């Protein structure tokens, strides 16, 4: 009887060890599957954004889906193309904020294709499209400054999320935004002095692309 009991407990302990090993293996597989699913979801989301909003560069110009943002004395980019680029950028940033459930405070984006607008907290709408003349330039400048403010708010949100999740170092824009300036360059429409404006728009798209990369890497 003692031998039978000893054998029983020996078999039971071996079964228990085998079961524990199986459970640990199963748990490991579940974790791997969950990580793979999250990675696939990130890749899917990244591909969706990149397919819909391809930010790149064409010499001195930043581009969105091939539309150049800015102009030079030697390259008179048509307003239709500039407006289309702004419309794409506006839609992208608005979509990114919606994905994060982020409500912008100072300004609200109104993506309307080539006729997009930016609205301030008092309900004043500013056209983010041209052509621009002396009478309308202040509205265009306010619209661009409003877009910059929204981009800065998204970057601040990303940094706060990273800090909350213990990510070191937290998110930071490659080009700092301060009011209507990015990397110290004023984004106001320059009237025939286009180089600095076009350069500011190019690095603004770099900041936008960096924010998009951060969003795509979130679980």
mmCIF file with all atom_site columns, C-alpha atoms in Angstrom:
data_model
loop_
_atom_site.group_PDB
_atom_site.id
_atom_site.type_symbol
_atom_site.label_atom_id
_atom_site.label_alt_id
_atom_site.label_comp_id
_atom_site.label_asym_id
_atom_site.label_entity_id
_atom_site.label_seq_id
_atom_site.pdbx_PDB_ins_code
_atom_site.Cartn_x
_atom_site.Cartn_y
_atom_site.Cartn_z
_atom_site.occupancy
_atom_site.B_iso_or_equiv
_atom_site.pdbx_formal_charge
_atom_site.auth_seq_id
_atom_site.auth_comp_id
_atom_site.auth_asym_id
_atom_site.auth_atom_id
_atom_site.pdbx_PDB_model_num
ATOM 1   C CA . UNK A 1 1   ? 0.000   0.000  0.000   1.00 0.00 ? 1   UNK A CA 1
ATOM 2   C CA . UNK A 1 2   ? 2.814   2.388  0.868   1.00 0.00 ? 2   UNK A CA 1
ATOM 3   C CA . UNK A 1 3   ? 4.472   1.644  -2.467  1.00 0.00 ? 3   UNK A CA 1
ATOM 4   C CA . UNK A 1 4   ? 1.214   2.330  -4.309  1.00 0.00 ? 4   UNK A CA 1
ATOM 5   C CA . UNK A 1 5   ? 0.728   5.588  -2.434  1.00 0.00 ? 5   UNK A CA 1
ATOM 6   C CA . UNK A 1 6   ? 4.304   6.624  -3.113  1.00 0.00 ? 6   UNK A CA 1
ATOM 7   C CA . UNK A 1 7   ? 3.829   5.795  -6.787  1.00 0.00 ? 7   UNK A CA 1
ATOM 8   C CA . UNK A 1 8   ? 0.600   7.755  -6.882  1.00 0.00 ? 8   UNK A CA 1
ATOM 9   C CA . UNK A 1 9   ? 2.211   10.855 -5.409  1.00 0.00 ? 9   UNK A CA 1
ATOM 10  C CA . UNK A 1 10  ? 5.190   10.474 -7.712  1.00 0.00 ? 10  UNK A CA 1
ATOM 11  C CA . UNK A 1 11  ? 2.889   10.331 -10.745 1.00 0.00 ? 11  UNK A CA 1
ATOM 12  C CA . UNK A 1 12  ? 0.763   13.174 -9.392  1.00 0.00 ? 12  UNK A CA 1
ATOM 13  C CA . UNK A 1 13  ? 3.803   15.428 -8.876  1.00 0.00 ? 13  UNK A CA 1
ATOM 14  C CA . UNK A 1 14  ? 5.077   14.659 -12.352 1.00 0.00 ? 14  UNK A CA 1
ATOM 15  C CA . UNK A 1 15  ? 1.644   15.455 -13.795 1.00 0.00 ? 15  UNK A CA 1
ATOM 16  C CA . UNK A 1 16  ? 1.499   18.671 -11.806 1.00 0.00 ? 16  UNK A CA 1
ATOM 17  C CA . UNK A 1 17  ? 4.927   19.731 -13.081 1.00 0.00 ? 17  UNK A CA 1
ATOM 18  C CA . UNK A 1 18  ? 3.954   18.844 -16.639 1.00 0.00 ? 18  UNK A CA 1
ATOM 19  C CA . UNK A 1 19  ? 0.703   20.812 -16.290 1.00 0.00 ? 19  UNK A CA 1
ATOM 20  C CA . UNK A 1 20  ? 2.526   23.825 -14.894 1.00 0.00 ? 20  UNK A CA 1
ATOM 21  C CA . UNK A 1 21  ? 5.019   23.687 -17.753 1.00 0.00 ? 21  UNK A CA 1
ATOM 22  C CA . UNK A 1 22  ? 2.129   23.473 -20.224 1.00 0.00 ? 22  UNK A CA 1
ATOM 23  C CA . UNK A 1 23  ? 0.357   26.445 -18.624 1.00 0.00 ? 23  UNK A CA 1
ATOM 24  C CA . UNK A 1 24  ? 3.547   28.531 -18.710 1.00 0.00 ? 24  UNK A CA 1
ATOM 25  C CA . UNK A 1 25  ? 4.104   27.594 -22.343 1.00 0.00 ? 25  UNK A CA 1
ATOM 26  C CA . UNK A 1 26  ? 0.503   28.460 -23.159 1.00 0.00 ? 26  UNK A CA 1
ATOM 27  C CA . UNK A 1 27  ? 0.756   31.802 -21.357 1.00 0.00 ? 27  UNK A CA 1
ATOM 28  C CA . UNK A 1 28  ? 3.942   32.574 -23.255 1.00 0.00 ? 28  UNK A CA 1
ATOM 29  C CA . UNK A 1 29  ? 2.232   31.816 -26.559 1.00 0.00 ? 29  UNK A CA 1
ATOM 30  C CA . UNK A 1 30  ? -0.734  34.019 -25.611 1.00 0.00 ? 30  UNK A CA 1
ATOM 31  C CA . UNK A 1 31  ? 1.600   36.911 -24.795 1.00 0.00 ? 31  UNK A CA 1
ATOM 32  C CA . UNK A 1 32  ? 3.447   36.424 -28.088 1.00 0.00 ? 32  UNK A CA 1
ATOM 33  C CA . UNK A 1 33  ? 0.183   36.322 -30.005 1.00 0.00 ? 33  UNK A CA 1
ATOM 34  C CA . UNK A 1 34  ? -1.065  39.496 -28.293 1.00 0.00 ? 34  UNK A CA 1
ATOM 35  C CA . UNK A 1 35  ? 2.208   41.280 -29.053 1.00 0.00 ? 35  UNK A CA 1
ATOM 36  C CA . UNK A 1 36  ? 2.059   40.138 -32.670 1.00 0.00 ? 36  UNK A CA 1
ATOM 37  C CA . UNK A 1 37  ? -1.534  41.327 -33.016 1.00 0.00 ? 37  UNK A CA 1
ATOM 38  C CA . UNK A 1 38  ? -0.618  44.730 -31.568 1.00 0.00 ? 38  UNK A CA 1
ATOM 39  C CA . UNK A 1 39  ? 2.356   44.994 -33.908 1.00 0.00 ? 39  UNK A CA 1
ATOM 40  C CA . UNK A 1 40  ? 0.202   44.071 -36.900 1.00 0.00 ? 40  UNK A CA 1
ATOM 41  C CA . UNK A 1 41  ? -2.350  46.667 -35.845 1.00 0.00 ? 41  UNK A CA 1
ATOM 42  C CA . UNK A 1 42  ? 0.375   49.303 -35.595 1.00 0.00 ? 42  UNK A CA 1
ATOM 43  C CA . UNK A 1 43  ? 1.693   48.338 -39.022 1.00 0.00 ? 43  UNK A CA 1
ATOM 44  C CA . UNK A 1 44  ? -1.829  48.388 -40.462 1.00 0.00 ? 44  UNK A CA 1
ATOM 45  C CA . UNK A 1 45  ? -2.480  51.822 -38.998 1.00 0.00 ? 45  UNK A CA 1
ATOM 46  C CA . UNK A 1 46  ? 0.912   53.090 -40.178 1.00 0.00 ? 46  UNK A CA 1
ATOM 47  C CA . UNK A 1 47  ? 0.267   51.829 -43.694 1.00 0.00 ? 47  UNK A CA 1
ATOM 48  C CA . UNK A 1 48  ? -3.200  53.392 -43.751 1.00 0.00 ? 48  UNK A CA 1
ATOM 49  C CA . UNK A 1 49  ? -1.862  56.784 -42.710 1.00 0.00 ? 49  UNK A CA 1
ATOM 50  C CA . UNK A 1 50  ? 1.150   56.611 -45.016 1.00 0.00 ? 50  UNK A CA 1
ATOM 51  C CA . UNK A 1 51  ? -1.004  55.545 -47.954 1.00 0.00 ? 51  UNK A CA 1
ATOM 52  C CA . UNK A 1 52  ? -3.478  58.359 -47.374 1.00 0.00 ? 52  UNK A CA 1
ATOM 53  C CA . UNK A 1 53  ? -0.996  61.057 -46.326 1.00 0.00 ? 53  UNK A CA 1
ATOM 54  C CA . UNK A 1 54  ? 2.477   60.628 -47.781 1.00 0.00 ? 54  UNK A CA 1
ATOM 55  C CA . UNK A 1 55  ? 4.730   63.374 -46.415 1.00 0.00 ? 55  UNK A CA 1
ATOM 56  C CA . UNK A 1 56  ? 8.002   63.729 -48.240 1.00 0.00 ? 56  UNK A CA 1
ATOM 57  C CA . UNK A 1 57  ? 10.352  66.308 -49.723 1.00 0.00 ? 57  UNK A CA 1
ATOM 58  C CA . UNK A 1 58  ? 11.022  67.673 -53.187 1.00 0.00 ? 58  UNK A CA 1
ATOM 59  C CA . UNK A 1 59  ? 14.199  69.728 -53.038 1.00 0.00 ? 59  UNK A CA 1
ATOM 60  C CA . UNK A 1 60  ? 13.432  72.851 -50.960 1.00 0.00 ? 60  UNK A CA 1
ATOM 61  C CA . UNK A 1 61  ? 9.753   71.936 -50.660 1.00 0.00 ? 61  UNK A CA 1
ATOM 62  C CA . UNK A 1 62  ? 7.894   69.753 -48.213 1.00 0.00 ? 62  UNK A CA 1
ATOM 63  C CA . UNK A 1 63  ? 5.167   67.752 -49.938 1.00 0.00 ? 63  UNK A CA 1
ATOM 64  C CA . UNK A 1 64  ? 1.954   65.984 -48.972 1.00 0.00 ? 64  UNK A CA 1
ATOM 65  C CA . UNK A 1 65  ? 0.862   63.373 -51.494 1.00 0.00 ? 65  UNK A CA 1
ATOM 66  C CA . UNK A 1 66  ? 3.113   65.063 -54.022 1.00 0.00 ? 66  UNK A CA 1
ATOM 67  C CA . UNK A 1 67  ? 1.612   68.535 -53.527 1.00 0.00 ? 67  UNK A CA 1
ATOM 68  C CA . UNK A 1 68  ? 4.273   71.125 -52.749 1.00 0.00 ? 68  UNK A CA 1
ATOM 69  C CA . UNK A 1 69  ? 3.795   73.486 -49.820 1.00 0.00 ? 69  UNK A CA 1
ATOM 70  C CA . UNK A 1 70  ? 5.389   76.876 -50.434 1.00 0.00 ? 70  UNK A CA 1
ATOM 71  C CA . UNK A 1 71  ? 6.921   78.682 -53.379 1.00 0.00 ? 71  UNK A CA 1
ATOM 72  C CA . UNK A 1 72  ? 10.179  80.310 -54.442 1.00 0.00 ? 72  UNK A CA 1
ATOM 73  C CA . UNK A 1 73  ? 11.051  83.268 -56.684 1.00 0.00 ? 73  UNK A CA 1
ATOM 74  C CA . UNK A 1 74  ? 12.346  80.753 -59.208 1.00 0.00 ? 74  UNK A CA 1
ATOM 75  C CA . UNK A 1 75  ? 9.525   78.217 -58.692 1.00 0.00 ? 75  UNK A CA 1
ATOM 76  C CA . UNK A 1 76  ? 6.065   79.793 -58.746 1.00 0.00 ? 76  UNK A CA 1
ATOM 77  C CA . UNK A 1 77  ? 4.037   76.922 -57.331 1.00 0.00 ? 77  UNK A CA 1
ATOM 78  C CA . UNK A 1 78  ? 0.374   77.427 -58.205 1.00 0.00 ? 78  UNK A CA 1
ATOM 79  C CA . UNK A 1 79  ? -2.054  78.278 -55.408 1.00 0.00 ? 79  UNK A CA 1
ATOM 80  C CA . UNK A 1 80  ? -4.173  75.251 -56.271 1.00 0.00 ? 80  UNK A CA 1
ATOM 81  C CA . UNK A 1 81  ? -1.235  73.007 -55.374 1.00 0.00 ? 81  UNK A CA 1
ATOM 82  C CA . UNK A 1 82  ? -0.397  74.888 -52.160 1.00 0.00 ? 82  UNK A CA 1
ATOM 83  C CA . UNK A 1 83  ? -4.055  74.824 -51.111 1.00 0.00 ? 83  UNK A CA 1
ATOM 84  C CA . UNK A 1 84  ? -4.258  71.085 -51.756 1.00 0.00 ? 84  UNK A CA 1
ATOM 85  C CA . UNK A 1 85  ? -1.142  70.472 -49.631 1.00 0.00 ? 85  UNK A CA 1
ATOM 86  C CA . UNK A 1 86  ? -2.583  72.534 -46.758 1.00 0.00 ? 86  UNK A CA 1
ATOM 87  C CA . UNK A 1 87  ? -5.877  70.661 -47.063 1.00 0.00 ? 87  UNK A CA 1
ATOM 88  C CA . UNK A 1 88  ? -4.106  67.297 -46.784 1.00 0.00 ? 88  UNK A CA 1
ATOM 89  C CA . UNK A 1 89  ? -2.025  68.460 -43.805 1.00 0.00 ? 89  UNK A CA 1
ATOM 90  C CA . UNK A 1 90  ? -5.124  69.826 -42.083 1.00 0.00 ? 90  UNK A CA 1
ATOM 91  C CA . UNK A 1 91  ? -7.044  66.583 -42.611 1.00 0.00 ? 91  UNK A CA 1
ATOM 92  C CA . UNK A 1 92  ? -4.129  64.489 -41.363 1.00 0.00 ? 92  UNK A CA 1
ATOM 93  C CA . UNK A 1 93  ? -3.649  66.450 -38.126 1.00 0.00 ? 93  UNK A CA 1
ATOM 94  C CA . UNK A 1 94  ? -7.399  66.496 -37.512 1.00 0.00 ? 94  UNK A CA 1
ATOM 95  C CA . UNK A 1 95  ? -7.579  62.717 -38.059 1.00 0.00 ? 95  UNK A CA 1
ATOM 96  C CA . UNK A 1 96  ? -4.629  62.118 -35.729 1.00 0.00 ? 96  UNK A CA 1
ATOM 97  C CA . UNK A 1 97  ? -6.257  64.181 -32.967 1.00 0.00 ? 97  UNK A CA 1
ATOM 98  C CA . UNK A 1 98  ? -9.556  62.363 -33.422 1.00 0.00 ? 98  UNK A CA 1
ATOM 99  C CA . UNK A 1 99  ? -7.742  59.025 -33.171 1.00 0.00 ? 99  UNK A CA 1
ATOM 100 C CA . UNK A 1 100 ? -6.319  60.098 -29.789 1.00 0.00 ? 100 UNK A CA 1
ATOM 101 C CA . UNK A 1 101 ? -9.595  61.675 -28.632 1.00 0.00 ? 101 UNK A CA 1
ATOM 102 C CA . UNK A 1 102 ? -7.687  64.944 -28.373 1.00 0.00 ? 102 UNK A CA 1
ATOM 103 C CA . UNK A 1 103 ? -9.738  68.151 -28.544 1.00 0.00 ? 103 UNK A CA 1
ATOM 104 C CA . UNK A 1 104 ? -7.640  71.165 -29.487 1.00 0.00 ? 104 UNK A CA 1
ATOM 105 C CA . UNK A 1 105 ? -8.110  74.143 -27.187 1.00 0.00 ? 105 UNK A CA 1
ATOM 106 C CA . UNK A 1 106 ? -6.926  77.337 -28.834 1.00 0.00 ? 106 UNK A CA 1
ATOM 107 C CA . UNK A 1 107 ? -8.015  76.565 -32.404 1.00 0.00 ? 107 UNK A CA 1
ATOM 108 C CA . UNK A 1 108 ? -10.192 74.070 -34.262 1.00 0.00 ? 108 UNK A CA 1
ATOM 109 C CA . UNK A 1 109 ? -9.234  72.590 -37.609 1.00 0.00 ? 109 UNK A CA 1
ATOM 110 C CA . UNK A 1 110 ? -11.819 72.491 -40.367 1.00 0.00 ? 110 UNK A CA 1
ATOM 111 C CA . UNK A 1 111 ? -10.455 70.203 -43.094 1.00 0.00 ? 111 UNK A CA 1
ATOM 112 C CA . UNK A 1 112 ? -12.351 71.100 -46.256 1.00 0.00 ? 112 UNK A CA 1
ATOM 113 C CA . UNK A 1 113 ? -9.977  69.957 -48.978 1.00 0.00 ? 113 UNK A CA 1
ATOM 114 C CA . UNK A 1 114 ? -8.400  72.869 -50.835 1.00 0.00 ? 114 UNK A CA 1
ATOM 115 C CA . UNK A 1 115 ? -10.615 75.301 -48.907 1.00 0.00 ? 115 UNK A CA 1
ATOM 116 C CA . UNK A 1 116 ? -9.731  74.299 -45.353 1.00 0.00 ? 116 UNK A CA 1
ATOM 117 C CA . UNK A 1 117 ? -10.091 76.733 -42.467 1.00 0.00 ? 117 UNK A CA 1
ATOM 118 C CA . UNK A 1 118 ? -8.891  77.190 -38.906 1.00 0.00 ? 118 UNK A CA 1
ATOM 119 C CA . UNK A 1 119 ? -11.273 78.543 -36.263 1.00 0.00 ? 119 UNK A CA 1
ATOM 120 C CA . UNK A 1 120 ? -10.258 80.244 -33.050 1.00 0.00 ? 120 UNK A CA 1
ATOM 121 C CA . UNK A 1 121 ? -11.920 79.822 -29.645 1.00 0.00 ? 121 UNK A CA 1
ATOM 122 C CA . UNK A 1 122 ? -14.264 82.759 -30.316 1.00 0.00 ? 122 UNK A CA 1
ATOM 123 C CA . UNK A 1 123 ? -15.592 81.212 -33.509 1.00 0.00 ? 123 UNK A CA 1
ATOM 124 C CA . UNK A 1 124 ? -13.657 83.363 -35.968 1.00 0.00 ? 124 UNK A CA 1
ATOM 125 C CA . UNK A 1 125 ? -12.732 81.373 -39.086 1.00 0.00 ? 125 UNK A CA 1
ATOM 126 C CA . UNK A 1 126 ? -9.497  81.956 -41.003 1.00 0.00 ? 126 UNK A CA 1
ATOM 127 C CA . UNK A 1 127 ? -8.942  80.668 -44.524 1.00 0.00 ? 127 UNK A CA 1
ATOM 128 C CA . UNK A 1 128 ? -6.018  78.287 -44.951 1.00 0.00 ? 128 UNK A CA 1
ATOM 129 C CA . UNK A 1 129 ? -5.942  78.839 -48.699 1.00 0.00 ? 129 UNK A CA 1
ATOM 130 C CA . UNK A 1 130 ? -4.989  81.410 -51.286 1.00 0.00 ? 130 UNK A CA 1
ATOM 131 C CA . UNK A 1 131 ? -4.476  83.335 -53.404 1.00 0.00 ? 131 UNK A CA 1
ATOM 132 C CA . UNK A 1 132 ? -3.378  85.798 -50.754 1.00 0.00 ? 132 UNK A CA 1
ATOM 133 C CA . UNK A 1 133 ? -3.272  89.581 -51.105 1.00 0.00 ? 133 UNK A CA 1
ATOM 134 C CA . UNK A 1 134 ? -2.484  92.424 -48.718 1.00 0.00 ? 134 UNK A CA 1
ATOM 135 C CA . UNK A 1 135 ? -6.075  92.564 -47.474 1.00 0.00 ? 135 UNK A CA 1
ATOM 136 C CA . UNK A 1 136 ? -6.399  88.821 -46.816 1.00 0.00 ? 136 UNK A CA 1
ATOM 137 C CA . UNK A 1 137 ? -2.865  88.050 -45.674 1.00 0.00 ? 137 UNK A CA 1
ATOM 138 C CA . UNK A 1 138 ? -3.602  88.593 -41.970 1.00 0.00 ? 138 UNK A CA 1
ATOM 139 C CA . UNK A 1 139 ? -6.308  85.895 -42.090 1.00 0.00 ? 139 UNK A CA 1
ATOM 140 C CA . UNK A 1 140 ? -3.971  83.514 -43.876 1.00 0.00 ? 140 UNK A CA 1
ATOM 141 C CA . UNK A 1 141 ? -1.280  84.201 -41.276 1.00 0.00 ? 141 UNK A CA 1
ATOM 142 C CA . UNK A 1 142 ? -3.745  83.519 -38.448 1.00 0.00 ? 142 UNK A CA 1
ATOM 143 C CA . UNK A 1 143 ? -4.800  80.265 -40.107 1.00 0.00 ? 143 UNK A CA 1
ATOM 144 C CA . UNK A 1 144 ? -1.192  79.078 -40.397 1.00 0.00 ? 144 UNK A CA 1
ATOM 145 C CA . UNK A 1 145 ? -0.421  80.149 -36.817 1.00 0.00 ? 145 UNK A CA 1
ATOM 146 C CA . UNK A 1 146 ? -3.553  78.272 -35.700 1.00 0.00 ? 146 UNK A CA 1
ATOM 147 C CA . UNK A 1 147 ? -2.385  75.137 -37.473 1.00 0.00 ? 147 UNK A CA 1
ATOM 148 C CA . UNK A 1 148 ? 0.996   75.467 -35.735 1.00 0.00 ? 148 UNK A CA 1
ATOM 149 C CA . UNK A 1 149 ? -0.790  75.835 -32.379 1.00 0.00 ? 149 UNK A CA 1
ATOM 150 C CA . UNK A 1 150 ? -2.728  72.609 -32.996 1.00 0.00 ? 150 UNK A CA 1
ATOM 151 C CA . UNK A 1 151 ? 0.463   70.805 -33.998 1.00 0.00 ? 151 UNK A CA 1
ATOM 152 C CA . UNK A 1 152 ? 2.163   72.043 -30.817 1.00 0.00 ? 152 UNK A CA 1
ATOM 153 C CA . UNK A 1 153 ? -0.823  70.836 -28.743 1.00 0.00 ? 153 UNK A CA 1
ATOM 154 C CA . UNK A 1 154 ? -0.576  67.386 -30.306 1.00 0.00 ? 154 UNK A CA 1
ATOM 155 C CA . UNK A 1 155 ? 3.147   67.267 -29.520 1.00 0.00 ? 155 UNK A CA 1
ATOM 156 C CA . UNK A 1 156 ? 2.442   68.301 -25.907 1.00 0.00 ? 156 UNK A CA 1
ATOM 157 C CA . UNK A 1 157 ? -0.186  65.556 -25.675 1.00 0.00 ? 157 UNK A CA 1
ATOM 158 C CA . UNK A 1 158 ? 2.297   62.982 -26.998 1.00 0.00 ? 158 UNK A CA 1
ATOM 159 C CA . UNK A 1 159 ? 4.941   64.086 -24.481 1.00 0.00 ? 159 UNK A CA 1
ATOM 160 C CA . UNK A 1 160 ? 2.441   63.849 -21.603 1.00 0.00 ? 160 UNK A CA 1
ATOM 161 C CA . UNK A 1 161 ? 1.388   60.352 -22.703 1.00 0.00 ? 161 UNK A CA 1
ATOM 162 C CA . UNK A 1 162 ? 5.008   59.216 -22.835 1.00 0.00 ? 162 UNK A CA 1
ATOM 163 C CA . UNK A 1 163 ? 5.710   60.684 -19.387 1.00 0.00 ? 163 UNK A CA 1
ATOM 164 C CA . UNK A 1 164 ? 2.614   58.944 -17.991 1.00 0.00 ? 164 UNK A CA 1
ATOM 165 C CA . UNK A 1 165 ? 3.755   55.639 -19.487 1.00 0.00 ? 165 UNK A CA 1
ATOM 166 C CA . UNK A 1 166 ? 7.333   55.988 -18.256 1.00 0.00 ? 166 UNK A CA 1
ATOM 167 C CA . UNK A 1 167 ? 8.836   56.406 -21.726 1.00 0.00 ? 167 UNK A CA 1
ATOM 168 C CA . UNK A 1 168 ? 12.305  57.926 -21.609 1.00 0.00 ? 168 UNK A CA 1
ATOM 169 C CA . UNK A 1 169 ? 13.027  60.273 -23.183 1.00 0.00 ? 169 UNK A CA 1
ATOM 170 C CA . UNK A 1 170 ? 9.460   61.493 -23.788 1.00 0.00 ? 170 UNK A CA 1
ATOM 171 C CA . UNK A 1 171 ? 8.310   62.699 -27.179 1.00 0.00 ? 171 UNK A CA 1
ATOM 172 C CA . UNK A 1 172 ? 9.820   65.913 -28.473 1.00 0.00 ? 172 UNK A CA 1
ATOM 173 C CA . UNK A 1 173 ? 9.447   67.734 -31.781 1.00 0.00 ? 173 UNK A CA 1
ATOM 174 C CA . UNK A 1 174 ? 12.601  68.000 -33.884 1.00 0.00 ? 174 UNK A CA 1
ATOM 175 C CA . UNK A 1 175 ? 11.763  71.679 -34.512 1.00 0.00 ? 175 UNK A CA 1
ATOM 176 C CA . UNK A 1 176 ? 10.417  73.716 -31.602 1.00 0.00 ? 176 UNK A CA 1
ATOM 177 C CA . UNK A 1 177 ? 7.173   75.661 -32.099 1.00 0.00 ? 177 UNK A CA 1
ATOM 178 C CA . UNK A 1 178 ? 6.712   78.985 -30.317 1.00 0.00 ? 178 UNK A CA 1
ATOM 179 C CA . UNK A 1 179 ? 3.637   81.001 -31.275 1.00 0.00 ? 179 UNK A CA 1
ATOM 180 C CA . UNK A 1 180 ? 3.746   81.686 -34.997 1.00 0.00 ? 180 UNK A CA 1
ATOM 181 C CA . UNK A 1 181 ? 7.388   80.578 -35.250 1.00 0.00 ? 181 UNK A CA 1
ATOM 182 C CA . UNK A 1 182 ? 8.924   77.181 -35.852 1.00 0.00 ? 182 UNK A CA 1
ATOM 183 C CA . UNK A 1 183 ? 12.636  76.784 -35.189 1.00 0.00 ? 183 UNK A CA 1
ATOM 184 C CA . UNK A 1 184 ? 12.744  80.574 -34.921 1.00 0.00 ? 184 UNK A CA 1
ATOM 185 C CA . UNK A 1 185 ? 11.246  81.075 -38.404 1.00 0.00 ? 185 UNK A CA 1
ATOM 186 C CA . UNK A 1 186 ? 8.055   83.091 -38.698 1.00 0.00 ? 186 UNK A CA 1
ATOM 187 C CA . UNK A 1 187 ? 5.404   81.284 -40.716 1.00 0.00 ? 187 UNK A CA 1
ATOM 188 C CA . UNK A 1 188 ? 3.655   84.465 -41.939 1.00 0.00 ? 188 UNK A CA 1
ATOM 189 C CA . UNK A 1 189 ? 3.175   84.920 -45.696 1.00 0.00 ? 189 UNK A CA 1
ATOM 190 C CA . UNK A 1 190 ? 6.182   86.928 -46.933 1.00 0.00 ? 190 UNK A CA 1
ATOM 191 C CA . UNK A 1 191 ? 5.102   88.581 -50.233 1.00 0.00 ? 191 UNK A CA 1
ATOM 192 C CA . UNK A 1 192 ? 7.911   87.876 -52.718 1.00 0.00 ? 192 UNK A CA 1
ATOM 193 C CA . UNK A 1 193 ? 10.385  86.756 -50.035 1.00 0.00 ? 193 UNK A CA 1
ATOM 194 C CA . UNK A 1 194 ? 9.469   83.131 -50.108 1.00 0.00 ? 194 UNK A CA 1
ATOM 195 C CA . UNK A 1 195 ? 12.622  81.276 -49.075 1.00 0.00 ? 195 UNK A CA 1
ATOM 196 C CA . UNK A 1 196 ? 12.196  81.474 -45.287 1.00 0.00 ? 196 UNK A CA 1
ATOM 197 C CA . UNK A 1 197 ? 8.448   80.812 -45.525 1.00 0.00 ? 197 UNK A CA 1
ATOM 198 C CA . UNK A 1 198 ? 8.965   77.724 -47.673 1.00 0.00 ? 198 UNK A CA 1
ATOM 199 C CA . UNK A 1 199 ? 11.724  76.488 -45.351 1.00 0.00 ? 199 UNK A CA 1
ATOM 200 C CA . UNK A 1 200 ? 9.427   76.984 -42.337 1.00 0.00 ? 200 UNK A CA 1
ATOM 201 C CA . UNK A 1 201 ? 6.653   75.007 -44.051 1.00 0.00 ? 201 UNK A CA 1
ATOM 202 C CA . UNK A 1 202 ? 9.083   72.207 -44.875 1.00 0.00 ? 202 UNK A CA 1
ATOM 203 C CA . UNK A 1 203 ? 10.214  71.732 -41.282 1.00 0.00 ? 203 UNK A CA 1
ATOM 204 C CA . UNK A 1 204 ? 6.593   72.066 -40.135 1.00 0.00 ? 204 UNK A CA 1
ATOM 205 C CA . UNK A 1 205 ? 5.794   68.999 -42.258 1.00 0.00 ? 205 UNK A CA 1
ATOM 206 C CA . UNK A 1 206 ? 8.804   67.279 -40.662 1.00 0.00 ? 206 UNK A CA 1
ATOM 207 C CA . UNK A 1 207 ? 7.245   67.919 -37.242 1.00 0.00 ? 207 UNK A CA 1
ATOM 208 C CA . UNK A 1 208 ? 3.895   66.632 -38.509 1.00 0.00 ? 208 UNK A CA 1
ATOM 209 C CA . UNK A 1 209 ? 5.528   63.481 -39.884 1.00 0.00 ? 209 UNK A CA 1
ATOM 210 C CA . UNK A 1 210 ? 7.290   62.955 -36.527 1.00 0.00 ? 210 UNK A CA 1
ATOM 211 C CA . UNK A 1 211 ? 3.956   63.216 -34.689 1.00 0.00 ? 211 UNK A CA 1
ATOM 212 C CA . UNK A 1 212 ? 2.471   60.711 -37.104 1.00 0.00 ? 212 UNK A CA 1
ATOM 213 C CA . UNK A 1 213 ? 5.336   58.295 -36.420 1.00 0.00 ? 213 UNK A CA 1
ATOM 214 C CA . UNK A 1 214 ? 4.672   58.608 -32.675 1.00 0.00 ? 214 UNK A CA 1
ATOM 215 C CA . UNK A 1 215 ? 0.970   57.894 -33.144 1.00 0.00 ? 215 UNK A CA 1
ATOM 216 C CA . UNK A 1 216 ? 1.682   54.866 -35.328 1.00 0.00 ? 216 UNK A CA 1
ATOM 217 C CA . UNK A 1 217 ? 3.867   53.372 -32.589 1.00 0.00 ? 217 UNK A CA 1
ATOM 218 C CA . UNK A 1 218 ? 1.175   53.526 -29.917 1.00 0.00 ? 218 UNK A CA 1
ATOM 219 C CA . UNK A 1 219 ? -0.433  50.247 -28.834 1.00 0.00 ? 219 UNK A CA 1
#
